[in-house]
Amino acid sequence: MLIDTHCHLDFPDFEAERDAIIERASAAGVTQMVTISTRVKRFDTILAIAEAYRNVFCSVGTHPHNADEELDITTEDLVRLSAHPKVVAIGEAGLDYFYDNAPRDAQAEGLRRHIAAARETGLPLVIHSRSADEDMAEILTEESGKGTFPFLLHCFSSGPELARVGVELGGYVSFSGILTFPKSQEIRDIAKTIPHDRMIVETDAPYLAPKPFRGKRNEPAFVAHTAEVLAETIGVSTEEIAQITTENALRIFSKMPRL
Ligand SMILES: [Zn+2]
Ligand SMILES: [Zn+2]
């Protein structure tokens, strides 16, 4: 039993065979999936997918790539939309200085609004952080000082210092297929330092398929491969990693029912 805490089932990659993909996930032992919002303007589409499947839940939020297009979305909008029973998280929001698709001040402003929504609702904030370790650590520390909020660092690919700060502030760390790549020794070394009660797994499908599917389209069923490498990395069995990450996912995504 595993939970894919981050996938993008609304992407066109999946449109033609969404039923089959969700069935394959169930067959592979993936009990629940969280399909993650990248544009509040597409929220209706995402919510419709979550409503169509008993084991699919969703988030509401604006990806940092789209931050400048959605500066009209307020904290109140996020809070209001998150009231739906299928919405179990805020985000993904954050900072992406690798692509810099949106101006950095717009990304930061969007992030702070999402943090405020997570603080107000108690729903976890799904944080996207790429090549922005220092600014992310600073914003998380500063905002946590104003009042704590639940969060997770999704698709963790940052350095040890951001991992340390995130855990210290009560955050969770989510590992994706990147963990399985041969060149990702640094990420595996960081995984060894994360307390067992703070680690979760995700696919980020359709991106970042784990070994042995690297380069192909990713899908929720493949989360088992990331979990397997995480188990080897921290020295537990595959049964134990399934139990650890599932319990952690249900704790941080506190609104998501156990199925
Ligand atoms: Zn992301
Ligand atoms: Zn994503």
PDB file of C-alpha atoms in Angstrom, residues 12-17 21 24 205-210 213-219 222:
ATOM      1  CA  PRO A  12      -3.035  16.138 -21.612  1.00  0.00           C
ATOM      2  CA  ASP A  13      -0.564  13.223 -21.381  1.00  0.00           C
ATOM      3  CA  PHE A  14      -3.191  11.254 -19.470  1.00  0.00           C
ATOM      4  CA  GLU A  15      -6.417  12.410 -21.035  1.00  0.00           C
ATOM      5  CA  ALA A  16      -7.062   9.452 -23.320  1.00  0.00           C
ATOM      6  CA  GLU A  17      -6.452   6.749 -20.735  1.00  0.00           C
ATOM      7  CA  ILE A  21      -3.910   4.732 -15.386  1.00  0.00           C
ATOM      8  CA  ARG A  24      -3.070   0.332 -12.934  1.00  0.00           C
ATOM      9  CA  ALA A 205       3.753  12.137 -13.070  1.00  0.00           C
ATOM     10  CA  PRO A 206       3.852  12.605 -16.030  1.00  0.00           C
ATOM     11  CA  TYR A 207       7.392  13.853 -15.326  1.00  0.00           C
ATOM     12  CA  LEU A 208      10.443  12.188 -13.818  1.00  0.00           C
ATOM     13  CA  ALA A 209       9.752   8.487 -14.203  1.00  0.00           C
ATOM     14  CA  PRO A 210      11.921   6.483 -11.796  1.00  0.00           C
ATOM     15  CA  PHE A 213      11.270   3.739 -16.664  1.00  0.00           C
ATOM     16  CA  ARG A 214      13.458   6.827 -16.835  1.00  0.00           C
ATOM     17  CA  GLY A 215      12.743   8.963 -19.896  1.00  0.00           C
ATOM     18  CA  LYS A 216       9.287   7.458 -20.387  1.00  0.00           C
ATOM     19  CA  ARG A 217       5.992   8.983 -19.341  1.00  0.00           C
ATOM     20  CA  ASN A 218       5.574   8.558 -15.596  1.00  0.00           C
ATOM     21  CA  GLU A 219       2.354   7.395 -13.917  1.00  0.00           C
ATOM     22  CA  PHE A 222       5.495   3.724 -10.669  1.00  0.00           C
TER      23      PHE A 222
END
